[in-house]
Coordinates of C-alpha atoms in Angstrom, one line a residue:
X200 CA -20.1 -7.4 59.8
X201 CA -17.4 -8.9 58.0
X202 CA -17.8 -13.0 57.6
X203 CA -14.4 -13.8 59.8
X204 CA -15.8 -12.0 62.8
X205 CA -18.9 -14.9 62.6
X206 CA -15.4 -16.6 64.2
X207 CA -15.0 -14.7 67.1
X208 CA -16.9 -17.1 69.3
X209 CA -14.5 -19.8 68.8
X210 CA -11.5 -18.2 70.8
X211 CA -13.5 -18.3 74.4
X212 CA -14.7 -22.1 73.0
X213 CA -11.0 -23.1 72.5
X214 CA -9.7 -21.9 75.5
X215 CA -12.8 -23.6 77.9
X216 CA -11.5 -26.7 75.7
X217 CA -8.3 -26.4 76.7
X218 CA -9.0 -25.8 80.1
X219 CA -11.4 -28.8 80.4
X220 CA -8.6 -30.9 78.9
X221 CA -10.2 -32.2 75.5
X222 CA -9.1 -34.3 72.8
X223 CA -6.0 -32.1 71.2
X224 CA -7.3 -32.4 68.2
X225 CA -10.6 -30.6 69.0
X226 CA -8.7 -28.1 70.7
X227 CA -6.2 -27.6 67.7
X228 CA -9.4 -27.0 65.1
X229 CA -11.3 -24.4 67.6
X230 CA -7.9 -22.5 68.2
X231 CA -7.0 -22.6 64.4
X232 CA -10.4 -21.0 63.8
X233 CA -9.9 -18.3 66.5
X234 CA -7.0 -17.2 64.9
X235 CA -9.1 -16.0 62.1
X236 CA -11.2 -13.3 63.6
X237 CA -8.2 -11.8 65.5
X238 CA -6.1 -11.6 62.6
X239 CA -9.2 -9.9 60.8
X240 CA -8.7 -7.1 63.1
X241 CA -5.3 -6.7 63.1
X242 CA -5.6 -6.2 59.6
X243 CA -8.2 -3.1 59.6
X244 CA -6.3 -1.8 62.6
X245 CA -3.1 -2.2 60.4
X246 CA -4.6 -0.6 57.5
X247 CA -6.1 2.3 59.4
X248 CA -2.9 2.9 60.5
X249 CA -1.3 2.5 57.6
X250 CA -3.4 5.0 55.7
X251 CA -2.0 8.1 58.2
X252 CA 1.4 6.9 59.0
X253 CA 2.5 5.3 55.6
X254 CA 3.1 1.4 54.8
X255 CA 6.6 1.4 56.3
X256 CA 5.2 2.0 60.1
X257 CA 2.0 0.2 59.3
X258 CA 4.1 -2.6 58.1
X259 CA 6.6 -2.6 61.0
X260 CA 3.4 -2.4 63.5
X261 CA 1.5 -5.7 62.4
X262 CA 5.0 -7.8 61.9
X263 CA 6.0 -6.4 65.4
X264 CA 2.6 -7.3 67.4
X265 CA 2.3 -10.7 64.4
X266 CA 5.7 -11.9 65.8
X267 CA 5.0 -11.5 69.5
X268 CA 3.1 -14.6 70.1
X269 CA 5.8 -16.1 67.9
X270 CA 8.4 -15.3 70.5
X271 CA 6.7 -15.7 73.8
X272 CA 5.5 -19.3 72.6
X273 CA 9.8 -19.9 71.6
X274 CA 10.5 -18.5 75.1
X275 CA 8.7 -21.6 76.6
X276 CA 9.5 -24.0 74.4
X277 CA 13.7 -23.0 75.6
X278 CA 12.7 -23.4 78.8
X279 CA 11.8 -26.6 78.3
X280 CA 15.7 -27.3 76.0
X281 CA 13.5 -27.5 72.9
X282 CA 16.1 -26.1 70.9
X283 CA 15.4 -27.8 67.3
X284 CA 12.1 -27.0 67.3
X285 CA 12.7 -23.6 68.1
X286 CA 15.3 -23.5 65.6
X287 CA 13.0 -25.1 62.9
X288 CA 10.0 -22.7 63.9
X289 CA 12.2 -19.8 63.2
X290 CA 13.7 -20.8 60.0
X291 CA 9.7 -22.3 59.1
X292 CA 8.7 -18.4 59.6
X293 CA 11.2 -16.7 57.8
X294 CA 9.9 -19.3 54.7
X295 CA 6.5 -19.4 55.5
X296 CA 6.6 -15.5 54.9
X297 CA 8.7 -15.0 51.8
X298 CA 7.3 -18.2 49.7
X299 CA 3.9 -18.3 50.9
X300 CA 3.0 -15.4 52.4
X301 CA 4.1 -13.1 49.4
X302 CA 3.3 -16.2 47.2
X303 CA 0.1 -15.8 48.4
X304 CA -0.1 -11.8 48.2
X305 CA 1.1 -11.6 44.5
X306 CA -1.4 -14.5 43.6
X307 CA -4.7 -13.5 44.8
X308 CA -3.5 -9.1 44.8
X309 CA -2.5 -10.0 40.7
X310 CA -5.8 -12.1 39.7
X311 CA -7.5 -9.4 38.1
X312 CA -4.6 -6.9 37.4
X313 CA -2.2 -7.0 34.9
X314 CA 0.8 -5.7 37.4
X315 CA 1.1 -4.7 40.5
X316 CA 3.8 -2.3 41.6
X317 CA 5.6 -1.2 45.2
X318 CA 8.9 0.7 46.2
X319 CA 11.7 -1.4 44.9
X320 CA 14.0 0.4 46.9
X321 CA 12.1 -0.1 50.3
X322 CA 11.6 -3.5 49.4
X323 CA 15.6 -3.7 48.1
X324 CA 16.7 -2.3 51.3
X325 CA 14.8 -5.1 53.7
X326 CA 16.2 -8.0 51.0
X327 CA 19.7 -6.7 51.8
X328 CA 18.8 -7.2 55.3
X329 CA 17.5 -10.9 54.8
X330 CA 21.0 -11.5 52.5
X331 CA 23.0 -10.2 55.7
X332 CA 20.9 -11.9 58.3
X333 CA 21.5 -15.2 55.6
X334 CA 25.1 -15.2 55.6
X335 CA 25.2 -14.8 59.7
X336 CA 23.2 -17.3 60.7
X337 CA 24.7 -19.9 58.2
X338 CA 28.3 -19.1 59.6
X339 CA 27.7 -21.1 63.1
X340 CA 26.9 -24.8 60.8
X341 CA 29.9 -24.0 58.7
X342 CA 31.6 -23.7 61.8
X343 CA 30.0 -26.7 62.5
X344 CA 31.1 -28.6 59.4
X345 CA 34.3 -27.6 59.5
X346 CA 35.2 -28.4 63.3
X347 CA 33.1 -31.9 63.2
X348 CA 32.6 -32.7 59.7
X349 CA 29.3 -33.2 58.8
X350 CA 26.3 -31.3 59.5
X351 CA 23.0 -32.2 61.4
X352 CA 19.6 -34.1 60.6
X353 CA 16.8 -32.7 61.1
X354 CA 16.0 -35.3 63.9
X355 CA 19.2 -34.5 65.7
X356 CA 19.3 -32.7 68.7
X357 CA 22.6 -30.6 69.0
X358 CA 23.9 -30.8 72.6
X359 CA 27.5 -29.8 74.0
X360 CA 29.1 -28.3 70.7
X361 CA 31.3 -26.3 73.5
X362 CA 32.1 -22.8 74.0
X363 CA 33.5 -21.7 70.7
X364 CA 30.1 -22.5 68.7
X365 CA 28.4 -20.8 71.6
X366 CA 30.2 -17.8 71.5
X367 CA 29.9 -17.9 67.7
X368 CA 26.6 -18.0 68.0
X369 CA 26.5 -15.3 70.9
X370 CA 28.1 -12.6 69.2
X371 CA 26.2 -12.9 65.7
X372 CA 23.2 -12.5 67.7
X373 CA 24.8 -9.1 69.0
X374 CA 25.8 -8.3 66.0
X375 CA 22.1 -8.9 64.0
X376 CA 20.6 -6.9 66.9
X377 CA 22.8 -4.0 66.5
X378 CA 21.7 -4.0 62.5
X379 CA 18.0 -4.6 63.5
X380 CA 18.7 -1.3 64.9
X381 CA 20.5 0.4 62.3
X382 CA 17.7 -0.8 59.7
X383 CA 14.7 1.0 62.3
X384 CA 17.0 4.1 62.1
X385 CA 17.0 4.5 58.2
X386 CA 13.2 3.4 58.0
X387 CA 11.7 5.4 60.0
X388 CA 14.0 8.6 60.5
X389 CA 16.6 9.3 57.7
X390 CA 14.9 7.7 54.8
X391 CA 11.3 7.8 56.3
X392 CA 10.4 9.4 52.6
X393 CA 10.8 5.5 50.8
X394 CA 9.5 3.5 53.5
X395 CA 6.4 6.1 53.8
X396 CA 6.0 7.6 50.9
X397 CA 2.8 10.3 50.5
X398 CA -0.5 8.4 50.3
X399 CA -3.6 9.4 48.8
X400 CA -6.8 9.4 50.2
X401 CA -8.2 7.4 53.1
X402 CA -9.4 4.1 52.1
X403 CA -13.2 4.2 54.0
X404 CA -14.3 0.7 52.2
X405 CA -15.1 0.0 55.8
X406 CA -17.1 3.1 56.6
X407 CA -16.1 5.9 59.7
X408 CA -12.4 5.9 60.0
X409 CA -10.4 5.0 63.3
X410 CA -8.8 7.1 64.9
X411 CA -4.9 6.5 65.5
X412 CA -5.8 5.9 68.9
X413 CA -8.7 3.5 68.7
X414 CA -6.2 1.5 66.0
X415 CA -3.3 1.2 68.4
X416 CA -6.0 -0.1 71.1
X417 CA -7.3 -2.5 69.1
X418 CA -4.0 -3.9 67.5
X419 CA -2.7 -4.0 71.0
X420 CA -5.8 -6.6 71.6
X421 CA -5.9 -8.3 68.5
X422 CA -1.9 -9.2 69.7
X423 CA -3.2 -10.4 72.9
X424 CA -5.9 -12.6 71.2
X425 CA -3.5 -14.0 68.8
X426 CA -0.8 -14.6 71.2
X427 CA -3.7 -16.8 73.5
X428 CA -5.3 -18.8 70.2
X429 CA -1.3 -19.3 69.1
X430 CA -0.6 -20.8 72.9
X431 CA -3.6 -23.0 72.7
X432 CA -3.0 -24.2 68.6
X433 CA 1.0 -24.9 69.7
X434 CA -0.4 -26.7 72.7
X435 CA -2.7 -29.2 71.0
X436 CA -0.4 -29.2 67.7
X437 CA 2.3 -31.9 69.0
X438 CA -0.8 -34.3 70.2
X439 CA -2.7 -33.6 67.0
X440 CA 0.1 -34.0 64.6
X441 CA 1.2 -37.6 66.1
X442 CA -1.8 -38.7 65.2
X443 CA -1.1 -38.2 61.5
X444 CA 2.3 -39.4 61.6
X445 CA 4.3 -35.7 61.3
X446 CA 7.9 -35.2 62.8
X447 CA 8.9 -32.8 65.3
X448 CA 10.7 -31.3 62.7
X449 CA 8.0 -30.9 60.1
X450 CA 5.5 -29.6 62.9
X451 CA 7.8 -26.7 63.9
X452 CA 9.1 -25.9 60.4
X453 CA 5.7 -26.1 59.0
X454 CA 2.8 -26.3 61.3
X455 CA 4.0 -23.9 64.7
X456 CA 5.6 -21.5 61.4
X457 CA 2.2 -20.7 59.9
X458 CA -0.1 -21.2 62.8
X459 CA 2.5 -18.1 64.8
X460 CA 2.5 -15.9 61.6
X461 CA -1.3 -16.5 60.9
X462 CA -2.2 -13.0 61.3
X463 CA 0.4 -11.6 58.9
X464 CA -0.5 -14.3 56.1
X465 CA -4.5 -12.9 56.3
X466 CA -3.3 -9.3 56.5
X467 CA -0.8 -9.3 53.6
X468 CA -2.9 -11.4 52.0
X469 CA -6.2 -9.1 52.5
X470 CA -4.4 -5.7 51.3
X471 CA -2.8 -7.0 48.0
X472 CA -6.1 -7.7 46.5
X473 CA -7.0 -4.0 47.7
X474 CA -3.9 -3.2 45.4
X475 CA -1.3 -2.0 48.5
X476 CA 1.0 -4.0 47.4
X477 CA 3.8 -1.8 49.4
X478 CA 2.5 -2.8 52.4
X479 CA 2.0 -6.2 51.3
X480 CA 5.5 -6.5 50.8
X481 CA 6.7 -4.7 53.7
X482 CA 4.8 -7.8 56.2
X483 CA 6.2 -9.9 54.2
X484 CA 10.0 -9.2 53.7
X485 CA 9.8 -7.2 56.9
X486 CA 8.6 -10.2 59.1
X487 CA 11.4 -12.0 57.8
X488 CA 13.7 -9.5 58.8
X489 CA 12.8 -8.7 61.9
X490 CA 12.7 -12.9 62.3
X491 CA 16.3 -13.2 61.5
X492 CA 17.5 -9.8 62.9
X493 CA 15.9 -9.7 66.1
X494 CA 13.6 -12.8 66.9
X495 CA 16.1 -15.5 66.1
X496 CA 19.5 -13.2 68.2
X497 CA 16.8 -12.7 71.3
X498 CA 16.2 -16.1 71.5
X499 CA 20.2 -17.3 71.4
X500 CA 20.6 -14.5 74.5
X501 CA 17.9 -16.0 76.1
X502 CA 19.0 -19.3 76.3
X503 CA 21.9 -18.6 78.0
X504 CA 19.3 -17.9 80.9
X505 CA 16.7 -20.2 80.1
X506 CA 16.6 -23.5 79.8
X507 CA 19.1 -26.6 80.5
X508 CA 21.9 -24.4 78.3
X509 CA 22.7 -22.1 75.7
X510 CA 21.2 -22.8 71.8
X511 CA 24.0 -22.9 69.7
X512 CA 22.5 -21.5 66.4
X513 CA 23.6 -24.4 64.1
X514 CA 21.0 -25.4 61.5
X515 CA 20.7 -28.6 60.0
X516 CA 21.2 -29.1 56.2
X517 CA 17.7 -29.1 55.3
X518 CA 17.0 -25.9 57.2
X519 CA 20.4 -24.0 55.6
X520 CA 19.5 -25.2 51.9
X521 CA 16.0 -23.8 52.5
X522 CA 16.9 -19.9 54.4
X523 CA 19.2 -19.6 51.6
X524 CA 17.8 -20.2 48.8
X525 CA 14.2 -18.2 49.8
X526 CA 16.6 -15.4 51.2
X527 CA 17.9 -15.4 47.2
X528 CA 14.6 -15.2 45.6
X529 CA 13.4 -12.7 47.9
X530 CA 16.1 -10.7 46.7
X531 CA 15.3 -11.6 43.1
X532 CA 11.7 -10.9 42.9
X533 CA 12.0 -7.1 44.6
X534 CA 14.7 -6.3 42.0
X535 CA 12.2 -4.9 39.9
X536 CA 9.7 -3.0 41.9
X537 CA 6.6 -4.9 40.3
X538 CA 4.6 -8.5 40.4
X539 CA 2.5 -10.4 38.8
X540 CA 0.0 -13.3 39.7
X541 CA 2.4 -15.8 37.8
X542 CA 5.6 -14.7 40.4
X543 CA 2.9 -15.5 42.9
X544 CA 2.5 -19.1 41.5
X545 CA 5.8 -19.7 41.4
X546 CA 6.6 -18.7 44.8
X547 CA 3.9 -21.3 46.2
X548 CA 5.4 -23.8 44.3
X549 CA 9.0 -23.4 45.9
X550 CA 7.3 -23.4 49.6
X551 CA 5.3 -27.1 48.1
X552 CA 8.8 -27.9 47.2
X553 CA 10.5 -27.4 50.5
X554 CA 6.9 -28.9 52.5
X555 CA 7.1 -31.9 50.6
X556 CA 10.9 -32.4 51.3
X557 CA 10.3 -31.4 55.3
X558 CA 7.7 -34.0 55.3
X559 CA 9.8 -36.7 53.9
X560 CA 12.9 -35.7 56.3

């Protein structure tokens, strides 16, 4: 049995901790490990998947069910009006899986290859989606500095901006939706063929394959897991970080970002060093996409129904600096269809670059 399944017994530990009310910090460490043996097997179901349907649907099924916790624990937090940390969990994701996630994938995939290689124009096609998704969700805080003059902190919560911003913000959501949409349509029907291109053989490294059946079963629990240990980590996580001095800035830019998307950092992770680097990607970029495109627009239409008001999706400076720059070297490292373990390095050191500056904020 595969070592991160030794694990498992630490997601029924976290959540009697949880229930019996212990020290948050306990609580955080036991759910953080719990995380682990779930994501393990959303990986092989991912990958078994993945080896009948293609990497494009393999992809889009472990960033769909890796996201879910991601949203349902967002849904809560508007409930309770907290918007900038919603706002900063978001924007942490769509980082956390560009810089460190691919970072991460290129590093460890590229250690004892020379290159690796995946469909550049797959990989193209969801960059131009983060560019898009980039340019609308940075209009609402030039809106913002234009009308008012200034931008916010990253301490600042936004309140009453009015109904223009909200409106702004309203209708990109729409409009991000609507391309979500478009983007499913020409993965998976009219240009299926990049997105899925023929594979070879079936990978049986882990002996008797699954069947498509058993797969979808047990990514539909490992989603459920997740989304339980990613409740219970959130939970303890604002406790547990006070304690070392973080801001409620840093802990949902930073902390909620890679504790929600802990699954897809393993899994990406796990089948670039088997050398898929096309479905490596696809988690990566793709989570990012469906993050902007669908995640972040849900939540702006939900607030107008939950919570004390609508979210206005303004960003604060550090936040826009930081989408827009990772949104350009997303774009500049799928140009070529290849990667090395160096582009790997250099992608970590961009997402140390932006952690250190969070922490500071």
């Amino acid at each position: 049995m595969p070592w991160p399944y030794w694990l498992t017994p630490f997601i029924p530990i976290a959540i009697v901790l949880r229930l019996l009310d212990v020290d948050p910090t306990v609580v955080f460490f036991c759910s953080a490990l719990g995380v682990i043996p779930t994501a393990a097997l959303m990986g092989r179901a991912t990958e078994e998947l993945a080896v009948r349907s293609g990497p494009g649907i393999g992809g889009l099924l472990n960033v769909t069910f890796g996201n879910a916790p991601e949203l349902i624990i967002a849904l809560f937090a508007l409930g309770k009006g907290l918007h900038e940390v919603v706002k900063a969990s978001l924007v942490g994701s769509i980082l956390g899986n560009i810089l460190l996630v691919l970072g991460a994938a290129m590093l460890f995939g590229g250690l004892k290859r020379d290159r690796q290689f995946f469909n550049r124009t797959a990989a193209s096609a969801q960059s131009s989606m983060l560019l898009l998704a980039g340019a609308a969700l940075a209009m609402p805080a030039v809106f913002q500095l234009v009308e008012h003059g200034s931008l916010p902190g990253p301490h600042d919560e936004i309140r009453n901006f009015g109904s223009k911003v909200e409106h702004l913000s309203l209708g990109i959501a729409l409009l991000l939706i609507c391309v979500y949409a478009a983007g499913l349509v020409f993965s998976l029907r009219t240009h299926r063929h990049l997105f899925n291109p023929e594979h070879g053989e079936e990978d049986t490294e882990h002996g008797e394959p699954w069947t498509v059946r058993r797969s979808v079963v047990m990514l539909a629990i490992a989603g459920v897991a997740v989304g339980v240990m990613s409740e219970i980590l959130v939970g303890s996580i604002h406790h547990a970080a006070k304690s070392a001095g973080l801001s409620e800035f840093f802990i949902g830019a930073i902390v909620v970002a890679i504790v929600g998307n802990a699954a897809e950092h393993w899994v990406a992770v796990l089948v670039a060093i088997k050398d898929k680097m096309d479905l490596a990607v696809n988690i990566a970029i793709g989570s990012s996409a469906q993050i902007a495109l669908f995640v972040a627009p849900v939540l702006v239409i939900a607030s107008f129904v939950l919570g004390p008001g609508p979210m206005p999706f303004v960003l604060n400076g550090f936040e826009l600096a930081a989408v827009l720059i990772a949104i350009t070297i997303a774009n500049q490292v799928t140009q070529e269809g290849e990667s090395t373990w160096y582009e790997g390095v250099l992608l970590l050191a961009v997402y140390a670059v932006f952690v250190l500056t969070f922490a500071l904020a």
